[in-house]
Amino acid sequence: MHAKEFWTEYQPGFRSTAATPGTEEFFAQVDAYRYESEPHIEGFARFGSWAGRNVLEAGCGIGTDGVRFARAGARYTGIDFSPTALELGRRRFELEELEGSFVEGDLTSLPFGDASFDLAYSFGVLHHLEGTERAVDELHRVLVPGGTALVMLYHRDSLNYRFTIMLLRRALVALLWIPAMPALIAKATGERLEVLNAHRELLLRHRRAYLSRDMFLSHNTDGPGNPLSKVFSRDEMGALFSSFSTVRTSVHFLNLRTYPGGRRLASTRLARRLEPRLGWHLCVEATK
Ligand SMILES: C[S@@+](CC[C@H](N)C(=O)[O-])C[C@H]1O[C@@H](n2cnc3c(N)ncnc32)[C@H](O)[C@@H]1O
């Protein structure tokens, strides 16, 4: 499946609620899930700090973070190539009677002039592009001098990548070869049966190749079928943003969703101590 097709059929919010997309209940449940399980987003984005400023969100999805910028008074523009995402984003702004614009376009070639925005924000997006470097260059180009980029990418040196995905999930997915396993693993982990069956299908189709590092990573971050996910170390993130004058990275969110009781585990003292080193979200704040 191509990237645009995947993100048109699937958006992150769809997994967090069974409510009908576009309803108030849907958006409320997407919000509750997102900010309860990923509370660091608010501190990173500092939604309240951009009132009256031009904010671009690259890969805005269904506008979940977008409404927070707009509610706080930012002049908000979201860009995405998924028509489903843009439609839901516009619907959400309408429901809340917020001003903002949603533009269809590709992040490797932004349809905006140089020095158009004070903030370029992108959360969980650029690691899904073949042209991550090109997209970062574009964010740099459209920022005013002194403007800020806030970008989150998946972290290579994380518990989630090194252990949960590459060891634990790979072992569990290999077991899916056995027909009875999807139901058993669904029961033990709480994962949805349809997701486990989709992994089983991929395993039967690609056999050993499905467990290869890059293919497995792509299908095991944002759901089976996702064509591309990449991970970055702090050094790789620094190199990516080397055209900016200052670059500061921080690490958040252990991501223990795969584990039974994961949310409770995440609030233990040990988890909180590990998070700044082994978290899954590698966040950069860079100044042009
Ligand atoms: C994982 S979602 C994140 C959405 C949103 N930032 C969030 O945190 O909920 C990735 C988003 O990036 C968009 N996207 C991926 N590649 C893109 C590209 N090359 N150009 C424009 N949008 C893209 C997808 O359509 C999708 O909405």
Coordinates of C-alpha atoms and ligand atoms in Angstrom, one line a residue:
M1 CA 0.0 0.0 0.0
H2 CA 1.3 3.5 -0.8
A3 CA 1.7 6.0 1.9
K4 CA -1.1 8.4 0.8
E5 CA -3.5 5.5 0.5
F6 CA -2.6 4.2 4.0
W7 CA -3.0 7.6 5.7
T8 CA -6.3 8.2 3.8
E9 CA -7.7 5.0 5.1
Y10 CA -6.2 5.2 8.5
Q11 CA -5.5 8.1 10.9
P12 CA -4.1 7.8 14.5
G13 CA -7.3 8.8 16.2
F14 CA -9.2 5.9 14.6
R15 CA -7.5 3.4 16.9
S16 CA -8.4 5.2 20.1
T17 CA -12.2 5.2 19.8
A18 CA -15.1 3.3 18.3
A19 CA -17.2 6.5 18.0
T20 CA -18.2 7.6 14.5
P21 CA -15.5 9.8 13.0
G22 CA -16.4 13.5 12.9
T23 CA -18.8 13.4 15.8
E24 CA -18.2 15.4 19.0
E25 CA -17.9 12.2 20.9
F26 CA -15.2 10.9 18.5
F27 CA -13.1 14.1 19.0
A28 CA -13.5 14.0 22.8
Q29 CA -12.4 10.4 23.0
V30 CA -9.4 11.0 20.6
D31 CA -8.3 13.9 22.9
A32 CA -8.8 11.9 26.1
Y33 CA -6.7 9.0 24.9
R34 CA -4.0 11.2 23.4
Y35 CA -3.3 13.6 26.2
E36 CA -3.8 11.0 29.0
S37 CA -1.3 8.6 27.4
E38 CA 1.1 11.2 26.0
P39 CA 1.0 14.1 28.5
H40 CA 4.4 15.4 27.3
I41 CA 2.8 16.7 24.1
E42 CA 1.4 19.8 26.0
G43 CA 4.8 20.7 27.5
F44 CA 6.6 20.2 24.1
A45 CA 4.1 22.1 21.9
R46 CA 3.5 24.9 24.5
F47 CA 0.1 25.5 22.8
G48 CA -0.5 28.7 24.8
S49 CA 2.7 30.4 23.6
W50 CA 1.9 31.1 20.0
A51 CA -1.1 33.5 20.2
G52 CA -1.1 35.9 17.3
R53 CA 1.7 34.0 15.6
N54 CA 1.7 32.1 12.3
V55 CA 1.8 28.4 13.1
L56 CA 2.3 25.7 10.4
E57 CA 1.6 22.1 11.4
A58 CA 3.2 19.7 8.9
G59 CA 1.3 16.4 8.8
C60 CA -1.6 17.8 10.8
G61 CA -3.7 14.7 10.7
I62 CA -7.2 15.3 12.0
G63 CA -6.3 18.6 13.7
T64 CA -6.1 17.2 17.3
D65 CA -3.1 19.4 18.3
G66 CA -4.2 22.0 15.7
V67 CA -7.3 23.0 17.7
R68 CA -5.1 23.6 20.8
F69 CA -3.0 26.1 18.9
A70 CA -6.1 27.8 17.4
R71 CA -8.0 27.9 20.7
A72 CA -5.0 29.7 22.2
G73 CA -5.1 32.3 19.5
A74 CA -2.5 31.2 16.9
R75 CA -3.0 31.8 13.2
Y76 CA -3.1 28.1 12.3
T77 CA -2.4 26.3 9.0
G78 CA -2.3 22.6 8.8
I79 CA -1.0 20.7 5.8
D80 CA -1.4 17.0 5.1
F81 CA -1.8 14.8 2.0
S82 CA -4.6 12.7 3.4
P83 CA -8.1 14.0 2.3
T84 CA -9.7 12.1 5.2
A85 CA -7.5 13.8 7.7
L86 CA -8.1 17.3 6.2
E87 CA -11.9 16.7 6.1
L88 CA -11.9 15.7 9.8
G89 CA -9.6 18.6 10.7
R90 CA -11.9 21.1 9.0
R91 CA -15.0 19.5 10.7
R92 CA -13.3 19.8 14.1
F93 CA -12.5 23.5 13.6
E94 CA -16.1 24.1 12.4
L95 CA -17.5 22.3 15.5
E96 CA -15.5 24.6 17.8
E97 CA -16.0 27.7 15.5
L98 CA -12.3 28.2 15.2
E99 CA -10.4 29.9 12.4
G100 CA -7.7 28.0 10.6
S101 CA -6.8 26.7 7.2
F102 CA -6.2 23.2 6.1
V103 CA -4.1 22.7 2.9
E104 CA -3.6 19.5 0.9
G105 CA 0.0 19.1 -0.1
D106 CA 3.2 17.1 0.2
L107 CA 5.7 18.0 3.0
T108 CA 8.7 17.6 0.6
S109 CA 7.4 20.6 -1.4
L110 CA 5.5 23.0 0.7
P111 CA 3.1 25.4 -1.2
F112 CA 4.2 28.4 1.0
G113 CA 6.6 31.2 0.4
D114 CA 9.9 31.6 2.2
A115 CA 9.8 33.1 5.8
S116 CA 6.0 32.6 6.2
F117 CA 5.7 31.1 9.7
D118 CA 6.9 31.7 13.2
L119 CA 6.5 28.1 14.3
A120 CA 6.8 24.9 12.2
Y121 CA 5.4 22.0 14.3
S122 CA 5.4 18.4 13.2
F123 CA 4.5 15.5 15.6
G124 CA 5.1 11.9 14.6
V125 CA 5.2 12.5 10.8
L126 CA 8.6 13.0 9.2
H127 CA 9.8 9.5 10.1
H128 CA 7.2 8.2 7.7
L129 CA 8.7 10.0 4.6
E130 CA 11.4 8.8 2.3
G131 CA 12.5 12.4 2.0
T132 CA 12.8 13.3 5.7
E133 CA 15.8 15.6 4.9
R134 CA 14.0 17.4 2.2
A135 CA 11.0 18.0 4.5
V136 CA 13.2 19.4 7.2
D137 CA 14.8 21.8 4.6
E138 CA 11.3 22.9 3.6
L139 CA 10.4 23.6 7.3
H140 CA 13.6 25.7 7.5
R141 CA 12.8 27.6 4.3
V142 CA 9.2 28.6 5.4
L143 CA 10.3 29.8 8.8
V144 CA 11.1 33.4 9.5
P145 CA 14.6 34.1 10.7
G146 CA 14.6 33.3 14.5
G147 CA 11.5 31.1 14.0
T148 CA 11.1 27.8 15.8
A149 CA 10.8 24.2 14.6
L150 CA 9.3 21.7 17.0
V151 CA 9.5 18.2 15.6
M152 CA 9.0 14.7 17.1
L153 CA 10.5 11.6 15.5
Y154 CA 10.8 8.0 16.7
H155 CA 13.8 7.3 18.9
R156 CA 16.3 4.6 17.9
D157 CA 17.8 4.2 21.3
S158 CA 14.5 3.5 23.0
L159 CA 13.0 0.7 25.0
N160 CA 10.2 0.5 22.5
Y161 CA 12.5 0.1 19.5
R162 CA 15.4 -1.9 20.9
F163 CA 13.3 -4.3 23.1
T164 CA 9.5 -4.1 22.6
I165 CA 9.5 -4.0 18.8
M166 CA 12.7 -5.7 17.8
L167 CA 12.7 -8.5 20.4
L168 CA 9.3 -9.0 22.1
R169 CA 6.9 -8.1 19.2
R170 CA 9.1 -10.0 16.7
A171 CA 8.9 -13.1 18.9
L172 CA 5.2 -12.8 19.4
V173 CA 4.6 -12.1 15.7
A174 CA 6.7 -15.2 14.7
L175 CA 4.3 -17.2 16.9
L176 CA 1.3 -16.0 14.8
W177 CA 2.4 -18.6 12.2
I178 CA 0.4 -21.0 14.4
P179 CA -3.3 -20.6 13.6
A180 CA -4.5 -20.6 17.2
M181 CA -2.1 -17.9 18.3
P182 CA -3.9 -14.7 17.3
A183 CA -6.8 -15.4 19.7
L184 CA -4.4 -16.5 22.5
I185 CA -2.2 -13.4 22.1
A186 CA -5.3 -11.1 21.9
K187 CA -6.5 -12.5 25.2
A188 CA -3.1 -12.2 26.9
T189 CA -2.2 -8.7 25.7
G190 CA -5.5 -7.1 25.0
E191 CA -4.5 -6.4 21.4
R192 CA -7.4 -6.4 18.9
L193 CA -7.8 -9.7 17.1
E194 CA -8.1 -7.9 13.7
V195 CA -4.7 -6.3 14.2
L196 CA -3.1 -9.7 15.1
N197 CA -4.8 -11.3 12.1
A198 CA -3.4 -8.5 9.8
H199 CA 0.1 -9.3 11.2
R200 CA -0.5 -13.0 10.6
E201 CA -1.4 -12.3 7.0
L202 CA 1.8 -10.2 6.5
L203 CA 3.8 -13.1 8.0
L204 CA 2.2 -15.7 5.7
R205 CA 2.7 -13.4 2.7
H206 CA 6.3 -12.3 3.3
R207 CA 7.5 -15.2 5.5
R208 CA 10.9 -14.5 7.0
A209 CA 11.2 -11.2 5.2
Y210 CA 8.4 -9.8 7.4
L211 CA 10.6 -10.2 10.4
S212 CA 13.5 -8.2 8.7
R213 CA 14.3 -5.0 10.6
D214 CA 13.0 -2.3 8.3
M215 CA 9.9 -4.1 7.2
F216 CA 9.0 -5.1 10.7
L217 CA 9.5 -1.7 12.1
S218 CA 7.2 -0.1 9.5
H219 CA 4.3 -2.4 10.2
N220 CA 4.8 -2.3 14.0
T221 CA 4.6 1.4 14.9
D222 CA 1.4 2.9 13.4
G223 CA -0.3 -0.4 12.6
P224 CA 0.0 -3.2 10.1
G225 CA 0.0 -1.9 6.5
N226 CA 2.0 1.3 7.3
P227 CA 4.5 1.5 4.4
L228 CA 7.3 3.3 6.2
S229 CA 8.6 4.1 9.6
K230 CA 12.2 5.1 10.5
V231 CA 14.0 5.7 13.8
F232 CA 16.6 8.3 14.7
S233 CA 19.3 8.6 17.3
R234 CA 20.0 12.0 19.0
D235 CA 23.1 12.4 16.7
E236 CA 21.1 11.6 13.6
M237 CA 18.5 14.2 14.7
G238 CA 21.2 16.8 15.3
A239 CA 22.6 16.2 11.8
L240 CA 19.1 16.5 10.3
F241 CA 18.7 19.9 11.8
S242 CA 22.2 21.1 11.3
S243 CA 21.1 24.1 9.1
F244 CA 19.3 25.6 12.2
S245 CA 21.3 27.9 14.5
T246 CA 20.3 26.1 17.8
V247 CA 19.1 22.6 18.3
R248 CA 18.0 21.0 21.5
T249 CA 16.8 17.5 21.8
S250 CA 14.8 15.7 24.6
V251 CA 13.3 12.3 25.0
H252 CA 9.9 11.4 26.3
F253 CA 7.2 8.6 26.5
L254 CA 8.4 5.0 27.2
N255 CA 5.4 3.7 25.3
L256 CA 4.4 0.6 27.3
R257 CA 1.1 0.1 25.4
T258 CA 2.1 -3.4 24.4
Y259 CA 2.2 -4.5 28.0
P260 CA -0.8 -5.4 30.1
G261 CA -1.3 -2.6 32.6
G262 CA 1.1 -0.5 30.6
R263 CA -0.4 2.9 31.5
R264 CA 0.0 2.1 35.3
L265 CA 3.5 0.8 34.7
A266 CA 4.4 4.1 33.0
S267 CA 3.6 6.1 36.1
T268 CA 6.0 4.0 38.4
R269 CA 9.2 5.7 39.6
L270 CA 11.4 3.4 37.6
A271 CA 9.5 4.2 34.4
R272 CA 9.8 7.9 35.0
R273 CA 13.5 7.6 35.6
L274 CA 14.0 5.6 32.4
E275 CA 11.8 7.8 30.2
P276 CA 14.3 10.7 29.5
R277 CA 16.9 8.2 28.2
L278 CA 14.9 5.4 26.7
G279 CA 11.7 7.1 25.6
W280 CA 10.1 6.6 22.2
H281 CA 9.6 10.2 21.3
L282 CA 12.7 12.1 20.3
C283 CA 11.7 15.7 20.3
V284 CA 13.7 18.6 18.8
E285 CA 13.4 22.3 19.3
A286 CA 15.4 24.2 16.7
T287 CA 15.8 27.9 16.0
K288 CA 16.3 29.2 12.5
Ligands
LIG1 C1 1.1 9.4 12.3 S1 0.1 10.6 11.5 C2 0.4 12.0 12.6 C3 -0.8 13.0 12.6 C4 -0.7 14.1 13.6 N1 0.5 14.9 13.6 C5 -0.9 13.5 15.0 O1 0.1 13.5 15.8 O2 -2.0 13.0 15.2 C6 1.1 11.1 10.1 C7 0.4 12.1 9.2 O3 1.3 12.6 8.3 C8 0.7 12.7 7.0 N2 1.7 12.5 6.0 C9 2.6 11.5 5.9 N3 3.4 11.7 4.8 C10 3.1 12.9 4.3 C11 3.6 13.6 3.2 N4 4.6 13.2 2.4 N5 3.0 14.8 2.9 C12 1.9 15.3 3.6 N6 1.4 14.6 4.7 C13 2.0 13.4 5.0 C14 -0.3 11.5 7.0 O4 -1.4 11.7 6.1 C15 -0.8 11.6 8.5 O5 -1.9 12.4 8.7

